[in-house]
Amino acid sequence: MSSRVAPALLVAALLAATSAAFVVTEKLKLTRSPIIGPTVAKVFSPTCDCGTASADIRFRLRTPDRVSVEIIDSGGDVVRELARDRPQSRRFVTYVWDGRDDAGRVVDEGTYRPRIHLDRQRRTIVMPNRIRVDTTAPRVVSFTARPLVISPDGDGRSDRAKIRYRVDERAVVELYVDGVRALRRLGTRTAGSMDWFGTAGSEPLPQGPHTLRLVARDLAGNLGPRSGSRTVRIRFLALGRDRVVTTPGEHFAILALSQARTLRWELSGRSGAARPGTLRLKAPDAPGRYVLRVSANGHVQRATVVVRAAQP
């Protein structure tokens, strides 16, 4: 009889233990968490010297308690103790982690989580919220600007340069022109574009070549190095020379470069319209010094026309 009773008792004990474990598990599921509204910084860089150089861990308690807060790594090991047996009421409290361990060293890149111990309730809770430490700066992989000559005068013809780029991680990208920030691209995609209309620091830039560079800042706040440069020239109107020497009544040529559809010119009381390119004009009939005025969409360039008497 004893050989038959022993297995039966064992089965009964296992069933009882399973039932008890099930009851405990279901009770835990129904028990409200003692921590309310936990929020943490998702990613930060302790070396960025920026607004995201630390991680905030914020929560409140259902009932007052004495709280210990630790940061653990992916293996469950404690890297930093933020608080020990600190009295905490039911109001929201924020604990700040600067990304360093208890020895003051910056921790390795990776994922970490806060662990909270409630002394009176004798409970330890690992928050599901993960914190990622990222100390690697982003890098601009490619960068182009087209066209290389623009005329931002509002006529819809070559008013802007299209900037296209690619970075090696998600980041906010900024355009600097001649060392001054000109644009900031919203969003953090690894590839994107922006339109530059010839301004920097909200001010229109003058004619001439301008140096463009990109800078990327990632989600953690790391600021990458400035990219290689691209040169884009602003040109509203340019004359091929600023002085013409000719003789009375002679025809002369002068180059007028512009993205405008039509140019206007004035010389010694005469005027006319022409397309950009080589202007072929007739010199005044009398010797003297004259001013050739050429305009395009409100931008004006001048050249001196010297008419010398014909040699006998």
Coordinates of N, CA, C and O in Angstrom, one line a residue, residues 143-152 157-164 175 177 183 193-199 212 230-234:
F143 N 27.3 65.0 -49.5 CA 26.8 66.3 -49.5 C 27.0 66.9 -50.8 O 28.1 67.0 -51.3
T144 N 25.9 67.3 -51.5 CA 25.9 68.0 -52.8 C 25.1 69.3 -52.8 O 24.2 69.4 -51.9
A145 N 25.4 70.2 -53.6 CA 24.7 71.5 -53.8 C 24.6 71.8 -55.3 O 25.6 71.8 -56.0
R146 N 23.3 71.9 -55.7 CA 23.1 72.2 -57.2 C 21.9 73.2 -57.3 O 21.0 73.1 -56.6
P147 N 22.0 74.2 -58.2 CA 23.2 74.5 -59.1 C 24.3 75.2 -58.3 O 24.1 75.6 -57.2
L148 N 25.4 75.4 -58.9 CA 26.5 76.0 -58.3 C 26.4 77.6 -58.4 O 27.2 78.3 -57.8
V149 N 25.5 78.1 -59.2 CA 25.3 79.5 -59.4 C 23.8 79.7 -59.2 O 22.9 79.1 -59.9
I150 N 23.4 80.6 -58.2 CA 22.0 80.9 -58.0 C 21.8 82.4 -58.1 O 22.7 83.2 -57.9
S151 N 20.5 82.8 -58.3 CA 20.1 84.2 -58.3 C 18.8 84.4 -57.5 O 17.7 84.4 -58.1
P152 N 18.9 84.5 -56.2 CA 17.7 84.5 -55.4 C 17.0 85.9 -55.4 O 17.0 86.6 -54.3
R157 N 13.7 81.8 -61.3 CA 14.7 81.3 -62.1 C 16.0 81.1 -61.3 O 16.6 82.2 -61.0
S158 N 16.4 79.9 -61.0 CA 17.6 79.7 -60.2 C 17.6 80.4 -58.9 O 18.7 81.0 -58.5
D159 N 16.5 80.5 -58.2 CA 16.4 81.2 -57.0 C 17.0 80.5 -55.8 O 17.3 81.1 -54.8
R160 N 17.3 79.2 -55.9 CA 17.7 78.4 -54.8 C 18.7 77.3 -55.2 O 18.8 76.9 -56.4
A161 N 19.4 76.9 -54.2 CA 20.3 75.7 -54.4 C 19.7 74.6 -53.6 O 19.3 74.7 -52.4
K162 N 19.7 73.4 -54.2 CA 19.1 72.2 -53.6 C 20.3 71.5 -52.9 O 21.3 71.1 -53.5
I163 N 20.2 71.4 -51.5 CA 21.3 70.7 -50.8 C 20.8 69.3 -50.5 O 19.7 69.1 -49.9
R164 N 21.5 68.3 -50.9 CA 21.2 66.9 -50.6 C 22.3 66.3 -49.7 O 23.5 66.6 -50.0
L175 N 22.8 73.7 -41.9 CA 23.7 74.2 -43.0 C 24.3 75.5 -42.5 O 23.6 76.4 -42.0
V177 N 26.8 78.7 -43.8 CA 27.3 79.4 -44.9 C 28.2 80.5 -44.5 O 27.9 81.3 -43.6
L183 N 20.5 77.3 -42.2 CA 19.3 76.5 -42.2 C 19.4 75.3 -41.2 O 20.5 74.9 -40.9
S193 N 17.1 66.6 -47.8 CA 17.5 67.7 -48.6 C 16.9 69.0 -48.0 O 16.0 68.9 -47.2
M194 N 17.5 70.1 -48.4 CA 17.0 71.4 -48.0 C 17.3 72.4 -49.1 O 18.2 72.2 -49.9
D195 N 16.5 73.5 -49.2 CA 16.6 74.5 -50.2 C 17.3 75.7 -49.5 O 16.8 76.2 -48.5
W196 N 18.3 76.2 -50.2 CA 19.0 77.4 -49.7 C 18.8 78.6 -50.6 O 19.0 78.5 -51.8
F197 N 18.2 79.7 -50.1 CA 17.9 80.8 -50.9 C 18.8 82.0 -50.8 O 18.4 83.2 -50.9
G198 N 20.1 81.7 -50.5 CA 21.1 82.8 -50.5 C 21.1 83.6 -49.2 O 21.5 84.8 -49.3
T199 N 20.7 83.1 -48.1 CA 20.7 83.8 -46.8 C 21.6 83.1 -45.8 O 21.8 81.9 -45.9
L212 N 29.7 76.6 -48.2 CA 28.6 75.8 -47.5 C 29.2 74.6 -46.9 O 30.0 73.9 -47.5
R230 N 31.3 73.0 -49.9 CA 30.9 73.2 -51.3 C 30.7 74.7 -51.5 O 30.3 75.5 -50.6
T231 N 31.1 75.2 -52.7 CA 31.0 76.6 -53.1 C 29.9 76.9 -54.0 O 29.8 76.2 -55.1
V232 N 29.0 77.8 -53.6 CA 27.9 78.2 -54.5 C 28.0 79.7 -54.6 O 28.2 80.4 -53.7
R233 N 27.9 80.1 -55.9 CA 28.0 81.5 -56.2 C 26.6 82.2 -56.3 O 25.8 81.6 -57.0
I234 N 26.5 83.3 -55.6 CA 25.3 84.1 -55.9 C 25.6 85.1 -57.0 O 26.6 85.9 -56.8

